[in-house]
Coordinates of C-alpha atoms and ligand atoms in Angstrom, one line a residue:
X315 CA 29.9 -55.7 -73.9
X316 CA 28.5 -53.7 -75.8
X317 CA 30.2 -49.6 -76.1
X318 CA 29.9 -48.1 -72.9
X319 CA 27.9 -47.5 -70.6
X320 CA 28.6 -43.8 -68.8
X321 CA 29.0 -41.6 -71.9
X322 CA 31.7 -39.2 -71.5
X323 CA 30.6 -36.0 -73.3
X324 CA 30.6 -32.8 -72.3
X325 CA 26.6 -32.2 -72.5
X326 CA 25.1 -29.3 -71.0
X327 CA 22.8 -31.1 -67.4
X328 CA 19.2 -30.3 -67.9
X329 CA 16.7 -32.5 -68.0
X330 CA 16.6 -35.9 -69.7
X331 CA 16.1 -36.6 -72.9
X332 CA 14.1 -40.0 -73.1
X333 CA 15.8 -41.8 -75.2
X334 CA 13.7 -44.5 -77.0
X335 CA 10.8 -42.7 -76.7
X336 CA 8.1 -43.5 -79.7
X337 CA 9.2 -47.1 -79.9
X338 CA 8.7 -47.7 -76.4
X339 CA 5.0 -45.9 -76.5
X340 CA 4.6 -48.3 -79.8
X341 CA 5.6 -50.8 -77.7
X342 CA 3.3 -50.0 -74.9
X343 CA 0.0 -49.3 -77.4
X344 CA -3.0 -48.9 -76.8
X345 CA -3.0 -46.6 -74.0
X346 CA -5.8 -45.1 -74.1
X347 CA -8.0 -45.8 -70.5
X348 CA -4.2 -47.8 -69.6
X349 CA -3.1 -48.2 -66.4
X350 CA 0.6 -48.1 -66.8
X351 CA 3.7 -48.4 -64.3
X352 CA 6.2 -45.9 -65.1
X353 CA 8.9 -47.6 -62.9
X354 CA 12.2 -45.2 -63.5
X355 CA 10.0 -41.6 -63.5
X356 CA 13.0 -39.6 -63.8
X357 CA 12.7 -36.1 -65.6
X358 CA 9.1 -38.0 -66.5
X359 CA 9.5 -38.4 -70.2
X360 CA 8.3 -42.0 -70.8
X361 CA 4.9 -40.7 -68.2
X362 CA 4.4 -37.2 -69.6
X363 CA 4.1 -39.1 -72.9
X364 CA 1.5 -42.0 -71.7
X365 CA -0.8 -39.5 -69.9
X366 CA -1.1 -37.5 -73.8
X367 CA -1.8 -40.5 -74.7
X368 CA -4.3 -41.1 -72.5
X369 CA -3.0 -43.6 -69.9
X370 CA -3.1 -43.5 -66.2
X371 CA 0.4 -43.5 -65.2
X372 CA 1.2 -44.5 -61.4
X373 CA 5.3 -43.4 -61.3
X374 CA 8.8 -44.5 -59.4
X375 CA 12.0 -43.4 -59.0
X376 CA 14.5 -44.3 -55.7
X377 CA 16.1 -40.8 -56.7
X378 CA 13.9 -37.8 -54.3
X379 CA 15.0 -35.0 -56.2
X380 CA 12.8 -36.0 -58.8
X381 CA 10.6 -34.6 -56.7
X382 CA 10.0 -31.5 -58.7
X383 CA 9.4 -33.2 -62.1
X384 CA 6.6 -35.3 -59.9
X385 CA 4.8 -32.3 -58.8
X386 CA 5.2 -30.4 -62.4
X387 CA 2.6 -33.6 -63.7
X388 CA 0.5 -33.6 -60.9
X389 CA -0.6 -30.4 -61.6
X390 CA -1.3 -30.8 -65.5
X391 CA -2.8 -34.5 -65.1
X392 CA -3.3 -34.8 -61.8
X393 CA -6.0 -37.6 -60.8
X394 CA -4.7 -39.2 -63.5
X395 CA -0.3 -39.5 -62.2
X396 CA 0.5 -41.1 -59.0
X397 CA 4.4 -40.8 -57.7
X398 CA 4.9 -43.6 -55.6
X399 CA 8.8 -43.0 -53.9
X400 CA 10.5 -46.1 -53.9
X401 CA 12.7 -49.1 -56.2
X402 CA 11.0 -50.8 -58.6
X403 CA 11.4 -54.1 -57.5
X404 CA 8.5 -53.7 -55.5
X405 CA 6.7 -52.4 -58.1
X406 CA 3.6 -55.0 -57.4
X407 CA 3.8 -53.9 -54.2
X408 CA 3.6 -49.8 -54.9
X409 CA 0.8 -50.6 -57.6
X410 CA -0.7 -53.2 -55.6
X411 CA -3.6 -50.3 -54.7
X412 CA -3.8 -48.6 -58.0
X413 CA -4.5 -51.9 -59.9
X414 CA -4.7 -53.7 -62.6
X415 CA -2.4 -52.9 -64.4
X416 CA -2.3 -53.2 -68.3
X417 CA 2.3 -51.8 -68.7
X418 CA 5.2 -51.2 -67.8
X419 CA 8.2 -49.4 -69.1
X420 CA 11.5 -50.0 -67.5
X421 CA 14.4 -47.9 -68.2
X422 CA 17.6 -48.7 -66.1
X423 CA 19.5 -46.3 -65.5
X424 CA 21.0 -42.9 -64.8
X425 CA 19.3 -39.2 -65.0
X426 CA 20.5 -37.0 -67.2
X427 CA 20.8 -34.7 -63.8
X428 CA 22.0 -37.8 -61.6
X429 CA 24.8 -38.2 -63.9
X430 CA 25.8 -34.1 -64.9
X431 CA 25.0 -33.3 -61.8
X432 CA 29.0 -33.1 -59.9
X433 CA 27.9 -34.0 -56.4
X434 CA 26.3 -36.8 -57.3
X435 CA 29.6 -38.9 -58.2
X436 CA 28.1 -40.5 -61.0
X437 CA 30.5 -38.7 -63.6
X438 CA 34.6 -38.8 -63.3
X439 CA 33.7 -36.1 -66.5
X440 CA 33.2 -33.9 -63.0
X441 CA 34.7 -33.2 -60.2
X442 CA 32.6 -34.3 -56.9
X443 CA 32.0 -36.5 -53.9
X444 CA 32.5 -39.7 -54.4
X445 CA 28.6 -40.8 -53.9
X446 CA 26.8 -42.4 -56.9
X447 CA 24.2 -43.4 -54.2
X448 CA 20.6 -43.2 -55.9
X449 CA 18.6 -43.3 -53.7
X450 CA 20.9 -40.8 -51.5
X451 CA 20.7 -43.8 -49.2
X452 CA 22.8 -46.8 -47.9
X453 CA 26.1 -47.4 -48.6
X454 CA 28.6 -44.9 -51.1
X455 CA 31.8 -45.7 -53.9
X456 CA 33.5 -43.6 -51.5
X457 CA 32.7 -46.3 -48.7
X458 CA 33.2 -48.8 -51.1
X459 CA 36.7 -47.7 -52.9
X460 CA 38.4 -47.2 -49.3
X461 CA 37.5 -50.1 -46.6
X462 CA 37.2 -53.7 -49.5
X463 CA 40.7 -55.9 -50.3
X464 CA 42.7 -55.7 -53.7
X465 CA 40.9 -59.2 -54.2
X466 CA 37.4 -58.3 -53.5
X467 CA 37.9 -54.6 -55.3
X468 CA 39.2 -56.1 -58.5
X469 CA 36.8 -58.7 -58.6
X470 CA 33.7 -56.3 -58.1
X471 CA 35.6 -54.6 -61.2
X472 CA 35.9 -57.5 -63.2
X473 CA 32.2 -58.6 -63.1
X474 CA 30.2 -55.3 -62.8
X475 CA 32.7 -53.2 -65.0
X476 CA 33.9 -56.8 -67.1
X477 CA 37.4 -55.3 -66.6
X478 CA 40.6 -56.9 -67.5
X479 CA 43.3 -54.8 -66.2
X480 CA 40.9 -54.9 -62.8
X481 CA 43.4 -56.4 -60.7
X482 CA 45.7 -53.5 -61.3
X483 CA 43.4 -50.9 -61.0
X484 CA 42.5 -52.7 -57.5
X485 CA 46.5 -52.9 -56.8
X486 CA 46.6 -49.0 -57.5
X487 CA 43.3 -48.1 -55.7
X488 CA 44.6 -49.6 -52.5
X489 CA 47.9 -48.3 -52.6
X490 CA 47.1 -45.3 -52.9
X491 CA 44.7 -44.9 -50.0
X492 CA 47.7 -44.8 -48.2
X493 CA 48.7 -42.1 -48.3
X494 CA 45.1 -40.7 -47.0
X495 CA 41.2 -41.5 -48.4
X496 CA 40.0 -41.3 -52.1
X497 CA 37.3 -39.2 -51.8
X498 CA 36.1 -37.9 -54.5
X499 CA 35.4 -38.7 -58.5
X500 CA 38.1 -36.9 -59.8
X501 CA 40.5 -38.6 -57.6
X502 CA 39.6 -41.9 -58.6
X503 CA 39.9 -41.1 -62.4
X504 CA 42.7 -39.9 -61.4
X505 CA 44.5 -43.2 -59.8
X506 CA 43.0 -45.4 -62.2
X507 CA 43.6 -43.4 -65.8
X508 CA 47.6 -43.8 -63.8
X509 CA 47.8 -47.8 -63.1
X510 CA 46.3 -48.2 -67.0
X511 CA 47.0 -45.3 -68.8
X512 CA 45.0 -43.7 -71.4
X513 CA 44.8 -44.3 -74.7
X514 CA 44.3 -41.7 -77.5
X515 CA 40.4 -42.5 -79.4
X516 CA 39.3 -45.0 -76.4
X517 CA 37.2 -44.9 -73.8
X518 CA 38.5 -43.4 -70.1
X519 CA 40.3 -46.0 -68.7
X520 CA 38.1 -45.5 -65.4
X521 CA 35.2 -45.8 -68.0
X522 CA 34.4 -49.5 -66.7
X523 CA 35.4 -49.3 -63.5
X524 CA 32.9 -46.0 -62.5
X525 CA 30.3 -48.2 -64.3
X526 CA 31.0 -51.5 -61.7
X527 CA 30.3 -49.5 -58.5
X528 CA 27.8 -47.5 -59.8
X529 CA 26.3 -50.8 -60.1
X530 CA 27.7 -52.8 -56.9
X531 CA 25.8 -49.1 -55.4
X532 CA 22.5 -49.5 -56.3
X533 CA 22.3 -53.0 -56.3
X534 CA 21.6 -52.6 -60.0
X535 CA 21.0 -56.2 -61.0
X536 CA 19.2 -57.5 -58.5
X537 CA 17.4 -54.0 -58.9
X538 CA 17.0 -55.6 -62.7
X539 CA 16.0 -59.2 -61.8
X540 CA 14.0 -58.5 -59.1
X541 CA 11.7 -55.8 -61.3
X542 CA 11.7 -58.0 -64.2
X543 CA 9.5 -60.6 -62.2
X544 CA 7.5 -58.2 -60.7
X545 CA 5.9 -57.1 -62.9
X546 CA 5.8 -60.5 -64.0
X547 CA 3.9 -60.9 -61.5
X548 CA 1.8 -57.5 -62.1
X549 CA 0.4 -57.9 -65.7
X550 CA -2.1 -60.2 -66.4
X551 CA -2.7 -61.7 -70.3
X552 CA -2.2 -58.7 -72.7
X553 CA -0.5 -56.9 -70.2
X554 CA 2.5 -55.1 -71.6
X555 CA 5.9 -54.8 -70.7
X556 CA 8.8 -52.5 -72.2
X557 CA 12.2 -52.4 -71.2
X558 CA 15.1 -50.5 -72.9
X559 CA 18.9 -51.2 -71.1
X560 CA 22.1 -49.8 -71.1
X561 CA 24.3 -52.7 -71.5
X562 CA 24.9 -55.6 -72.8
X563 CA 25.3 -56.9 -69.7
X564 CA 22.3 -55.7 -68.1
X565 CA 20.4 -56.2 -72.0
X566 CA 21.3 -59.9 -71.4
X567 CA 19.6 -60.9 -68.9
X568 CA 15.9 -58.7 -70.2
X569 CA 16.7 -61.5 -73.0
X570 CA 17.1 -64.5 -71.4
X571 CA 14.1 -63.8 -69.0
X572 CA 11.4 -62.3 -71.8
X573 CA 13.0 -65.9 -73.8
X574 CA 14.6 -68.6 -71.5
X575 CA 15.6 -71.3 -74.2
X576 CA 18.5 -68.0 -75.4
X577 CA 19.6 -69.4 -71.6
X578 CA 19.1 -72.8 -71.3
X579 CA 21.8 -75.9 -72.2
X580 CA 21.7 -76.3 -76.4
X581 CA 19.3 -78.9 -77.6
X582 CA 22.2 -81.5 -78.6
X583 CA 21.1 -84.9 -81.2
X584 CA 22.4 -87.1 -78.5
X585 CA 20.5 -86.0 -76.0
X586 CA 17.4 -86.5 -75.1
X587 CA 15.1 -83.8 -75.6
X588 CA 14.5 -80.6 -72.6
X589 CA 11.1 -79.5 -72.8
X590 CA 10.6 -75.4 -72.7
X591 CA 8.6 -73.9 -69.9
X592 CA 5.6 -72.3 -70.7
X593 CA 6.3 -69.6 -72.4
X594 CA 4.8 -65.7 -69.6
X595 CA 5.8 -63.3 -72.8
X596 CA 4.5 -63.9 -75.5
X597 CA 5.2 -61.2 -78.8
X598 CA 8.5 -61.0 -76.9
X599 CA 10.1 -57.7 -80.0
X600 CA 13.8 -58.8 -80.9
X601 CA 16.3 -55.4 -79.5
X602 CA 15.6 -52.2 -80.1
X603 CA 17.6 -49.7 -81.3
X604 CA 17.6 -45.4 -81.8
X605 CA 17.5 -44.7 -85.5
X606 CA 19.9 -41.5 -87.0
X607 CA 17.3 -39.2 -86.4
X608 CA 17.3 -40.1 -82.7
X609 CA 21.2 -40.5 -82.5
X610 CA 21.9 -37.1 -83.5
X611 CA 19.2 -35.2 -80.5
X612 CA 20.9 -37.3 -78.3
X613 CA 24.3 -38.8 -78.6
X614 CA 23.5 -41.2 -74.6
X615 CA 21.1 -43.2 -77.2
X616 CA 23.7 -44.9 -78.4
X617 CA 23.6 -47.6 -75.6
X618 CA 20.6 -48.0 -75.3
X619 CA 18.5 -50.7 -76.0
X620 CA 14.6 -51.9 -76.0
X621 CA 12.5 -54.8 -75.6
X622 CA 9.0 -55.9 -75.1
X623 CA 6.7 -58.1 -74.8
X624 CA 3.6 -58.9 -73.9
X625 CA 2.8 -61.1 -70.9
X626 CA 0.4 -65.2 -71.6
X627 CA -2.3 -66.1 -69.9
X628 CA 0.1 -68.9 -67.4
X629 CA 1.1 -68.5 -64.3
X630 CA 4.0 -66.1 -63.0
X631 CA 7.7 -68.0 -61.9
X632 CA 9.4 -67.4 -59.3
X633 CA 11.9 -65.4 -58.9
X634 CA 15.1 -67.2 -59.9
X635 CA 19.0 -66.4 -61.6
X636 CA 19.8 -69.2 -63.1
X637 CA 19.8 -69.0 -66.5
X638 CA 19.9 -65.2 -66.6
X639 CA 23.2 -64.6 -67.1
X640 CA 23.3 -62.5 -63.8
X641 CA 26.9 -61.5 -63.4
X642 CA 27.9 -63.3 -59.9
X643 CA 31.4 -61.7 -57.9
X644 CA 34.0 -64.2 -57.8
X645 CA 34.0 -65.3 -53.6
X646 CA 30.7 -64.1 -53.4
X647 CA 28.9 -66.6 -54.8
Ligands
SAM848 C1 17.8 -43.5 -67.2 S1 16.7 -42.3 -65.8 C2 15.0 -42.6 -66.5 C3 14.4 -41.5 -67.8 C4 13.1 -41.0 -68.0 N1 12.2 -42.7 -68.7 C5 13.3 -40.7 -69.0 O1 12.2 -39.9 -69.5 O2 12.8 -38.9 -67.8 C6 16.5 -43.6 -64.7 C7 15.8 -43.3 -63.1 O3 15.6 -44.6 -62.8 C8 16.0 -44.1 -61.4 N2 15.5 -45.6 -61.1 C9 17.0 -46.2 -61.5 N3 17.4 -47.8 -60.3 C10 16.0 -47.6 -59.7 C11 15.5 -48.7 -59.3 N4 15.8 -49.8 -59.1 N5 14.1 -48.1 -58.6 C12 13.7 -46.9 -58.4 N6 14.1 -45.9 -60.1 C13 15.4 -46.5 -60.3 C14 17.0 -43.4 -60.8 O4 16.9 -42.4 -59.7 C15 16.5 -42.3 -62.5 O5 15.8 -41.4 -62.2

């Protein structure tokens, strides 16, 4: 995979600094009078810039703690801003009554507020309850590490975190449970460090495992795939979709979604020619990364990748995982 998706910085907590903002706005432009769905509202950095560019914004977030940021934009922009709590996997349904929609933006992953708030349990740098639930509902990371057996836990860490030492980590976790449940982030981080050691200069040994647990707790691949297809259904010809991801497993899904030929079988001159599907997305960009200036201001932007495309008139596809390269937990197929 690319670099880490869970940066281990000691930056001060505070509202999220929007990543690749100018590039996202450029990808969705022109914006004056257009209706745009911001599927990952966070602290509202993208929404604010979209509103300032003259758009009407329908913002979605599954985290109820973003409400004060939404209230602030509502007070400032009034009827040009609508906030809808929910998950972006259902963005077409959530935005249906506010349509027709001209653009969708998704900024996948955790916000700085979620990462920096110890009580949310996302960070192995801050001691807090082992939670990681963006919505505050459903199974927590503690539920997973305290109930899964070695085999399914190792498979999860391997599939969602690309953790090659997943089995050893899972064995240490299950053994540690014998003396009592694992309840805090630092408790888990220490168990992982004990299991696979720590080399100076390397990323924290818990990086990949925390990423895997966070993805599992929040069903992030399922959300991403369904969100992409929901945007495809929602947007008519010329509608624009911009997606920012933070690690290579997500970026691969977005890349193949925009260009299904990237995930298909390689054409061979010995095989009958495979017909390409008609394109749902045109003017698809290459991977766009943060420039030096942004990286200087915001080191968290270093693993961000933006991809964008414009909707063709071809009707939307049914949701299908084939060819998207979605990681699957072994034994759970
Ligand atoms: C990286 S932050 C977005 C930051 C935002 N672009 C800004 O400028 O402030 C991601 C946000 O998306 C939310 N989120 C993540 N997955 C979601 C999902 N499946 N549905 C709705 N919101 C989601 C998180 O709760 C978080 O607030």
